[in-house]
Amino acid sequence: MPTLLLPPAADTRARILALAEELLLTRGFNAFSYQHIAKELGIKPAAVHYHYPSKDDLGLALVRRQLARLRKWRDLPRLTSLTPPQQLDALLDTYFGHVQAERRVCLFGALAADFRTLPEAMQAELRIFNRELTEWLAQVLAVGRATASLRFVGSPSAKAIQLLTTLAGALQVARVHDERHYHQIIEQLRLELLP
Amino acid sequence: MPTLLLPPAADTRARILALAEELLLTRGFNAFSYQHIAKELGIKPAAVHYHYPSKDDLGLALVRRQLARLRKWRDLPRLTSLTPPQQLDALLDTYFGHVQAERRVCLFGALAADFRTLPEAMQAELRIFNRELTEWLAQVLAVGRATASLRFVGSPSAKAIQLLTTLAGALQVARVHDERHYHQIIEQLRLELLP
DNA sequence: GTCTATATGATGATAGAC
DNA sequence: GTCTATCATCATATAGAC
């Protein structure tokens, strides 16, 4: 029985998905190819096609993965037990993690510009992703205002979608300009929300 | 001397630029090709290369055109003579025009996700575009607060970059979801800014 | 000066080897 | 089940016709 000198490539599928996610969030969906993935992993492009027959399939898997991750995160007891301002901070931490990781943008920010060129299943899944994230934040905001720990005018759901839109944009700003611009936007948000 | 039955195609260059702008703002930079342009204009791809030798050249021309347009707009006497809230409304009108025009995104929103794949000259020009737009809005906000016609906390420049980021994101939201989501964000902004 | 025929390489995908 | 050799198509770009 030969020794395993290199990763068994048994998890080629997982490695493809992880690398594809990185490429999506750092370069954009229409800016990476199966060749990029294959070269980086030391396999042939057709091997990628085996695991994800078409790029549409790969793209859909990427959005589904993020949606699953969102649901898991949102329901963590560690998170649900926090106060609204703490939950908001947890969200901001996640976004800041994107900035630190090679200035990634969020899923929405990565796909919005190219949205019309995406397969329909991917479009639909992204809408679900956004809806669930917005609903979660709206709930946090509603409780936060009721307990006087967060301050804002208007409806929680309008404020939620406005906030998430700003956060998605802020990651794009971090990419085009720098981290300083990003922090300026976040500090402005905190200034307005936290009494 | 033969009659001109069809547009003389003397302005092929201008038609290319106009169509490229539409494709950029509706589909994304990496999602359109010289073939798309050529087919739509009834010419050969190589004819596009004559006017814009490389796609990098075309992309740079697109950003430069938008920058020139911004400067012209910003300095219009019709605009500079308005009050700050009116100037803000003029800005919002421009963005809403994008939504109505096939749900276009703004230049920044179209290029941010793919930013790393863009030629350096294009990256630099987009940064200038954003900087000038932000500086203009910061000035409007500063005067608006000084005259008590606009209300916000924090520095005018931080508020300006936050607002523009939200607007860029709002156009992306309009594309992924619908016009209603867009209006919700804009109304939230107005609610917070206008006393 | 303006455009078309043509080349070169990348891209997404299939059929078949191991 | 997993991957490689190969393909048709599309992308950008050049050389040369008008």
Coordinates of C-alpha atoms (C1' of nucleotides) in Angstrom, one line a residue:
Chain A
M1 CA 0.0 0.0 0.0
P2 CA 1.7 3.2 -1.2
T3 CA 2.2 6.1 1.1
L4 CA 0.1 9.2 0.6
L5 CA 2.7 11.8 -0.2
L6 CA 0.2 14.3 -1.6
P7 CA -3.4 15.1 -0.8
P8 CA -5.4 12.1 -2.1
A9 CA -7.3 14.5 -4.4
A10 CA -10.2 12.5 -3.1
D11 CA -11.7 15.8 -2.2
T12 CA -11.1 17.3 -5.6
R13 CA -14.7 18.4 -5.6
A14 CA -14.3 20.4 -2.4
R15 CA -11.1 21.9 -3.5
I16 CA -12.7 23.0 -6.8
L17 CA -15.6 24.6 -4.9
A18 CA -13.4 26.5 -2.5
L19 CA -11.1 27.8 -5.3
A20 CA -14.1 28.8 -7.4
E21 CA -15.5 30.7 -4.5
E22 CA -12.2 32.6 -4.1
L23 CA -12.1 33.4 -7.8
L24 CA -15.7 34.5 -7.8
L25 CA -15.3 36.8 -4.9
T26 CA -12.0 38.3 -6.0
R27 CA -12.3 38.4 -9.8
G28 CA -16.0 38.1 -10.7
F29 CA -18.0 35.2 -12.3
N30 CA -17.3 36.0 -15.9
A31 CA -13.6 36.6 -15.2
F32 CA -12.6 33.1 -14.3
S33 CA -12.6 29.9 -16.3
Y34 CA -12.3 26.1 -15.8
Q35 CA -8.7 26.5 -17.0
H36 CA -7.8 28.8 -14.1
I37 CA -9.2 26.3 -11.6
A38 CA -7.6 23.3 -13.3
K39 CA -4.1 24.9 -13.5
E40 CA -4.2 25.9 -9.9
L41 CA -5.2 22.4 -8.8
G42 CA -2.9 20.7 -11.1
I43 CA -5.6 18.8 -13.0
K44 CA -7.2 19.1 -16.5
P45 CA -10.1 21.4 -17.2
A46 CA -12.2 18.4 -18.1
A47 CA -11.8 17.0 -14.5
V48 CA -13.6 20.1 -13.3
H49 CA -16.3 19.4 -15.8
Y50 CA -16.7 15.9 -14.3
H51 CA -17.5 17.4 -10.8
Y52 CA -19.5 20.4 -12.2
P53 CA -20.6 19.5 -15.7
S54 CA -21.2 23.1 -16.7
K55 CA -20.2 26.5 -15.3
D56 CA -23.8 27.1 -14.6
D57 CA -23.8 24.1 -12.3
L58 CA -20.7 25.4 -10.6
G59 CA -22.2 28.8 -10.2
L60 CA -25.3 27.4 -8.7
A61 CA -23.4 25.3 -6.2
L62 CA -21.5 28.4 -5.2
V63 CA -24.6 30.3 -4.3
R64 CA -26.2 27.4 -2.6
R65 CA -23.1 26.9 -0.5
Q66 CA -23.3 30.5 0.6
L67 CA -27.0 30.2 1.4
A68 CA -26.4 27.1 3.5
R69 CA -23.6 28.9 5.3
L70 CA -25.8 31.9 6.0
R71 CA -28.5 29.8 7.5
K72 CA -26.1 27.9 9.7
W73 CA -24.5 31.2 10.9
R74 CA -27.8 32.9 11.5
D75 CA -29.0 30.0 13.7
L76 CA -25.9 29.5 15.8
P77 CA -26.8 29.7 19.5
R78 CA -23.7 31.7 20.0
L79 CA -25.2 34.3 17.7
T80 CA -28.9 34.2 18.6
S81 CA -28.0 34.7 22.3
L82 CA -26.4 38.1 21.6
T83 CA -28.0 41.5 22.0
P84 CA -29.0 43.4 18.8
P85 CA -25.9 45.7 18.8
Q86 CA -23.7 42.6 19.3
Q87 CA -25.4 40.8 16.4
L88 CA -24.9 43.8 14.2
D89 CA -21.2 43.8 15.2
A90 CA -21.0 40.1 14.3
L91 CA -22.4 40.9 10.9
L92 CA -19.9 43.7 10.5
D93 CA -17.1 41.4 11.6
T94 CA -18.0 39.0 8.8
Y95 CA -17.9 41.8 6.2
F96 CA -14.6 43.0 7.5
G97 CA -13.3 39.5 7.2
H98 CA -14.0 39.8 3.5
V99 CA -11.9 42.9 3.2
Q100 CA -9.0 41.3 5.0
A101 CA -9.2 38.2 2.8
E102 CA -7.8 39.7 -0.4
R103 CA -10.5 42.4 -0.5
R104 CA -13.2 40.0 -1.4
V105 CA -16.6 41.4 -2.1
C106 CA -19.8 39.7 -0.8
L107 CA -21.8 37.3 -2.9
F108 CA -24.3 39.9 -4.0
G109 CA -21.6 42.4 -4.9
A110 CA -19.8 39.8 -6.9
L111 CA -22.8 38.8 -9.0
A112 CA -25.0 42.0 -9.3
A113 CA -23.2 43.6 -12.2
D114 CA -23.2 40.4 -14.3
F115 CA -26.6 39.4 -13.1
R116 CA -28.3 39.3 -16.5
T117 CA -25.6 36.9 -17.8
L118 CA -26.2 34.4 -15.0
P119 CA -28.2 31.2 -15.4
E120 CA -31.8 31.6 -14.1
A121 CA -31.4 29.1 -11.3
M122 CA -28.4 31.1 -10.0
Q123 CA -30.4 34.4 -10.2
A124 CA -33.3 32.8 -8.3
E125 CA -31.0 31.5 -5.6
L126 CA -29.2 34.8 -5.1
R127 CA -32.6 36.5 -4.6
I128 CA -33.4 34.0 -1.9
F129 CA -30.0 34.6 -0.3
N130 CA -30.6 38.3 -0.2
R131 CA -34.2 38.0 1.1
E132 CA -33.2 35.8 4.0
L133 CA -30.3 38.0 5.0
T134 CA -32.5 41.1 4.8
E135 CA -35.2 39.4 6.9
W136 CA -32.7 38.4 9.5
L137 CA -31.3 41.9 9.8
A138 CA -34.7 43.5 9.9
Q139 CA -35.6 41.4 12.9
V140 CA -32.4 42.4 14.6
L141 CA -33.1 46.0 13.9
A142 CA -36.7 45.8 15.1
V143 CA -35.7 44.2 18.5
G144 CA -32.8 46.7 18.8
R145 CA -35.1 49.7 18.4
A146 CA -37.7 48.2 20.7
T147 CA -35.0 47.8 23.4
A148 CA -33.5 51.2 22.7
S149 CA -30.1 49.7 21.8
L150 CA -30.3 50.7 18.1
R151 CA -31.5 54.0 16.7
F152 CA -33.0 54.7 13.3
V153 CA -36.0 56.2 11.5
G154 CA -38.2 54.3 9.1
S155 CA -39.2 50.7 9.0
P156 CA -36.8 48.0 10.1
S157 CA -37.0 46.3 6.7
A158 CA -36.2 49.4 4.8
K159 CA -33.3 50.1 7.1
A160 CA -32.2 46.5 6.7
I161 CA -32.0 46.6 3.0
Q162 CA -30.4 50.0 3.0
L163 CA -27.7 48.8 5.4
L164 CA -26.9 45.6 3.5
T165 CA -26.8 47.6 0.3
T166 CA -24.3 49.9 1.8
L167 CA -22.2 47.0 3.2
A168 CA -22.1 45.3 -0.2
G169 CA -21.0 48.6 -1.8
A170 CA -18.5 49.2 0.9
L171 CA -16.6 46.0 0.0
Q172 CA -16.5 47.2 -3.6
V173 CA -15.1 50.5 -2.4
A174 CA -12.5 48.7 -0.4
R175 CA -11.4 47.0 -3.6
V176 CA -11.4 50.1 -5.8
H177 CA -9.9 52.4 -3.3
D178 CA -8.5 51.0 0.0
E179 CA -9.3 49.9 3.5
R180 CA -9.5 53.4 4.8
H181 CA -12.5 54.3 2.6
Y182 CA -14.2 51.1 3.8
H183 CA -13.7 52.1 7.5
Q184 CA -15.0 55.5 6.8
I185 CA -18.3 54.1 5.6
I186 CA -18.6 51.6 8.4
E187 CA -17.9 54.2 11.0
Q188 CA -20.5 56.5 9.5
L189 CA -23.0 53.6 9.8
R190 CA -22.1 52.9 13.4
L191 CA -22.3 56.6 14.3
E192 CA -25.9 56.7 13.0
L193 CA -27.1 53.4 14.4
L194 CA -25.6 53.3 17.9
P195 CA -27.0 55.7 20.5
Chain B
M1 CA -23.9 61.5 -56.1
P2 CA -25.8 58.7 -54.5
T3 CA -28.4 59.2 -51.9
L4 CA -27.8 58.3 -48.3
L5 CA -30.3 55.6 -47.6
L6 CA -28.7 54.4 -44.4
P7 CA -26.7 56.2 -41.8
P8 CA -23.4 56.9 -43.4
A9 CA -21.6 54.9 -40.7
A10 CA -19.3 57.9 -40.7
D11 CA -19.9 58.0 -36.9
T12 CA -19.2 54.3 -36.4
R13 CA -16.8 55.3 -33.7
A14 CA -19.5 57.1 -31.8
R15 CA -22.0 54.3 -32.3
I16 CA -19.5 51.7 -31.0
L17 CA -18.9 53.8 -27.9
A18 CA -22.5 54.3 -27.2
L19 CA -23.3 50.6 -27.6
A20 CA -20.3 49.6 -25.5
E21 CA -21.5 51.8 -22.7
E22 CA -24.9 50.2 -22.8
L23 CA -23.4 46.7 -22.8
L24 CA -21.0 47.6 -19.9
L25 CA -23.8 49.1 -17.8
T26 CA -26.3 46.3 -18.5
R27 CA -24.1 43.2 -18.7
G28 CA -20.7 44.0 -17.2
F29 CA -17.3 44.5 -18.8
N30 CA -16.2 40.9 -19.0
A31 CA -19.6 39.9 -20.3
F32 CA -19.5 41.6 -23.7
S33 CA -17.3 41.1 -26.7
Y34 CA -16.3 42.8 -29.9
Q35 CA -18.6 40.3 -31.6
H36 CA -21.6 41.6 -29.7
I37 CA -20.8 45.1 -30.8
A38 CA -20.1 44.1 -34.4
K39 CA -23.2 42.1 -34.8
E40 CA -25.5 44.8 -33.4
L41 CA -23.9 47.4 -35.6
G42 CA -23.9 45.2 -38.7
I43 CA -20.1 45.4 -39.1
K44 CA -17.2 43.0 -38.6
P45 CA -15.4 42.6 -35.2
A46 CA -12.2 43.9 -36.8
A47 CA -13.9 47.1 -37.7
V48 CA -14.3 47.7 -34.0
H49 CA -10.6 47.0 -33.5
Y50 CA -9.9 49.7 -36.0
H51 CA -11.5 52.4 -33.9
Y52 CA -10.5 50.9 -30.5
P53 CA -7.5 48.7 -31.1
S54 CA -7.9 46.7 -27.9
K55 CA -10.7 46.1 -25.4
D56 CA -8.5 47.9 -22.9
D57 CA -8.6 51.0 -25.2
L58 CA -12.3 50.7 -25.4
G59 CA -12.7 50.3 -21.7
L60 CA -10.6 53.3 -21.0
A61 CA -12.5 55.4 -23.5
L62 CA -15.7 54.4 -21.7
V63 CA -14.5 55.6 -18.3
R64 CA -13.0 58.8 -19.7
R65 CA -16.3 59.6 -21.4
Q66 CA -18.2 59.2 -18.1
L67 CA -15.7 61.3 -16.3
A68 CA -16.0 64.1 -18.9
R69 CA -19.8 63.9 -18.6
L70 CA -19.6 64.1 -14.8
R71 CA -17.4 67.2 -15.0
K72 CA -19.7 68.9 -17.5
W73 CA -22.8 68.0 -15.4
R74 CA -21.3 69.2 -12.2
D75 CA -20.4 72.6 -13.6
L76 CA -23.7 73.3 -15.4
P77 CA -25.0 76.7 -14.2
R78 CA -28.4 75.2 -14.1
L79 CA -27.1 72.8 -11.4
T80 CA -24.7 75.0 -9.5
S81 CA -27.4 77.6 -8.9
L82 CA -29.6 75.1 -7.1
T83 CA -30.0 74.7 -3.3
P84 CA -28.2 71.7 -1.7
P85 CA -31.4 69.7 -1.4
Q86 CA -32.2 70.4 -5.0
Q87 CA -28.7 69.4 -6.1
L88 CA -29.1 66.2 -4.1
D89 CA -32.4 65.6 -5.9
A90 CA -30.7 66.2 -9.3
L91 CA -28.2 63.5 -8.3
L92 CA -31.0 61.1 -7.3
D93 CA -32.8 61.9 -10.6
T94 CA -29.7 60.8 -12.5
Y95 CA -29.5 57.5 -10.6
F96 CA -33.2 56.9 -11.1
G97 CA -32.7 57.4 -14.8
H98 CA -30.3 54.5 -14.7
V99 CA -33.0 52.3 -13.2
Q100 CA -35.4 53.3 -15.9
A101 CA -32.9 52.7 -18.7
E102 CA -33.0 48.9 -18.6
R103 CA -31.9 48.8 -15.0
R104 CA -28.4 50.0 -15.7
V105 CA -26.0 50.2 -12.8
C106 CA -23.6 53.1 -12.4
L107 CA -20.1 53.0 -13.7
F108 CA -18.6 52.1 -10.4
G109 CA -21.2 49.4 -9.8
A110 CA -20.5 47.9 -13.2
L111 CA -16.7 47.8 -12.7
A112 CA -16.1 47.1 -9.0
A113 CA -16.5 43.3 -9.0
D114 CA -14.3 42.8 -12.0
F115 CA -11.9 45.6 -10.9
R116 CA -8.8 43.4 -10.6
T117 CA -9.2 42.1 -14.2
L118 CA -9.3 45.6 -15.6
P119 CA -6.3 47.3 -17.3
E120 CA -4.4 49.6 -14.9
A121 CA -5.3 52.8 -16.8
M122 CA -8.9 52.0 -16.4
Q123 CA -8.5 51.3 -12.7
A124 CA -6.8 54.6 -12.2
E125 CA -9.4 56.6 -14.2
L126 CA -12.3 55.0 -12.2
R127 CA -10.6 56.1 -9.0
I128 CA -10.5 59.6 -10.3
F129 CA -14.1 59.5 -11.3
N130 CA -15.1 58.3 -7.8
R131 CA -13.0 60.9 -6.1
E132 CA -14.4 63.8 -8.0
L133 CA -17.9 62.7 -7.6
T134 CA -17.4 62.2 -3.8
E135 CA -15.8 65.6 -3.5
W136 CA -18.6 67.3 -5.3
L137 CA -21.2 65.6 -3.0
A138 CA -19.2 66.4 0.1
Q139 CA -19.3 70.0 -0.8
V140 CA -23.1 69.9 -1.4
L141 CA -23.6 68.2 2.0
A142 CA -21.3 70.7 3.8
V143 CA -23.3 73.7 2.5
G144 CA -26.6 71.9 3.1
R145 CA -25.8 71.3 6.7
A146 CA -24.5 74.9 7.2
T147 CA -27.7 76.2 5.8
A148 CA -29.8 73.7 7.8
S149 CA -31.4 72.3 4.7
L150 CA -29.7 68.9 5.1
R151 CA -29.3 66.9 8.3
F152 CA -26.6 64.3 9.1
V153 CA -24.0 63.4 11.7
G154 CA -20.3 62.9 11.0
S155 CA -18.1 64.6 8.4
P156 CA -19.5 65.7 5.0
S157 CA -16.9 63.6 3.2
A158 CA -17.7 60.4 5.2
K159 CA -21.4 61.0 4.6
A160 CA -20.7 61.6 0.9
I161 CA -18.9 58.4 0.3
Q162 CA -21.5 56.5 2.3
L163 CA -24.3 57.9 0.3
L164 CA -22.6 57.2 -3.1
T165 CA -21.8 53.7 -2.0
T166 CA -25.5 53.2 -1.1
L167 CA -26.6 54.6 -4.4
A168 CA -24.3 52.4 -6.4
G169 CA -25.6 49.4 -4.4
A170 CA -29.2 50.4 -4.8
L171 CA -28.9 50.2 -8.6
Q172 CA -27.5 46.7 -8.2
V173 CA -30.4 45.9 -6.0
A174 CA -32.9 47.2 -8.6
R175 CA -31.3 44.8 -11.1
V176 CA -31.3 41.7 -8.8
H177 CA -34.7 42.4 -7.3
D178 CA -36.9 45.2 -8.6
E179 CA -37.7 48.9 -8.7
R180 CA -39.6 48.7 -5.4
H181 CA -36.6 47.6 -3.5
Y182 CA -34.7 50.5 -5.1
H183 CA -37.3 53.1 -4.0
Q184 CA -37.3 51.7 -0.5
I185 CA -33.6 52.4 -0.2
I186 CA -33.9 55.9 -1.7
E187 CA -36.8 56.8 0.5
Q188 CA -34.8 55.7 3.6
L189 CA -32.0 58.0 2.5
R190 CA -34.3 61.0 2.0
L191 CA -36.0 60.3 5.3
E192 CA -32.7 60.6 7.1
L193 CA -31.2 63.5 5.2
L194 CA -34.1 65.9 4.7
P195 CA -35.3 67.7 7.9
Chain C
dG1 C1' -8.9 56.3 -43.6
dT2 C1' -12.1 52.5 -43.1
dC3 C1' -13.2 48.1 -43.1
dT4 C1' -12.9 42.6 -44.2
dA5 C1' -10.5 38.1 -44.4
dT6 C1' -7.9 35.5 -41.5
dA7 C1' -5.0 33.8 -37.6
dT8 C1' -4.1 32.4 -32.8
dG9 C1' -5.3 31.3 -28.6
dA10 C1' -8.8 30.7 -24.8
dT11 C1' -13.3 28.8 -23.4
dG12 C1' -16.8 25.6 -22.3
dA13 C1' -18.0 21.0 -23.2
dT14 C1' -18.0 15.8 -25.0
dA15 C1' -16.5 11.2 -25.7
dG16 C1' -13.9 7.8 -24.1
dA17 C1' -9.5 5.8 -21.3
dC18 C1' -8.2 4.0 -16.9
Chain D
dG1 C1' -16.1 6.7 -10.3
dT2 C1' -12.5 9.7 -11.8
dC3 C1' -9.9 11.9 -15.0
dT4 C1' -7.4 12.8 -19.9
dA5 C1' -7.4 13.5 -24.9
dT6 C1' -9.9 16.1 -28.1
dC7 C1' -13.4 19.1 -30.1
dA8 C1' -16.3 23.1 -31.7
dT9 C1' -16.9 27.7 -30.7
dC10 C1' -15.9 32.2 -29.2
dA11 C1' -12.5 35.9 -28.0
dT12 C1' -9.1 39.2 -29.2
dA13 C1' -6.1 40.8 -32.4
dT14 C1' -3.2 41.2 -37.0
dA15 C1' -2.3 41.8 -41.8
dG16 C1' -3.8 43.4 -45.7
dA17 C1' -7.9 44.8 -49.2
dC18 C1' -10.5 48.6 -50.8

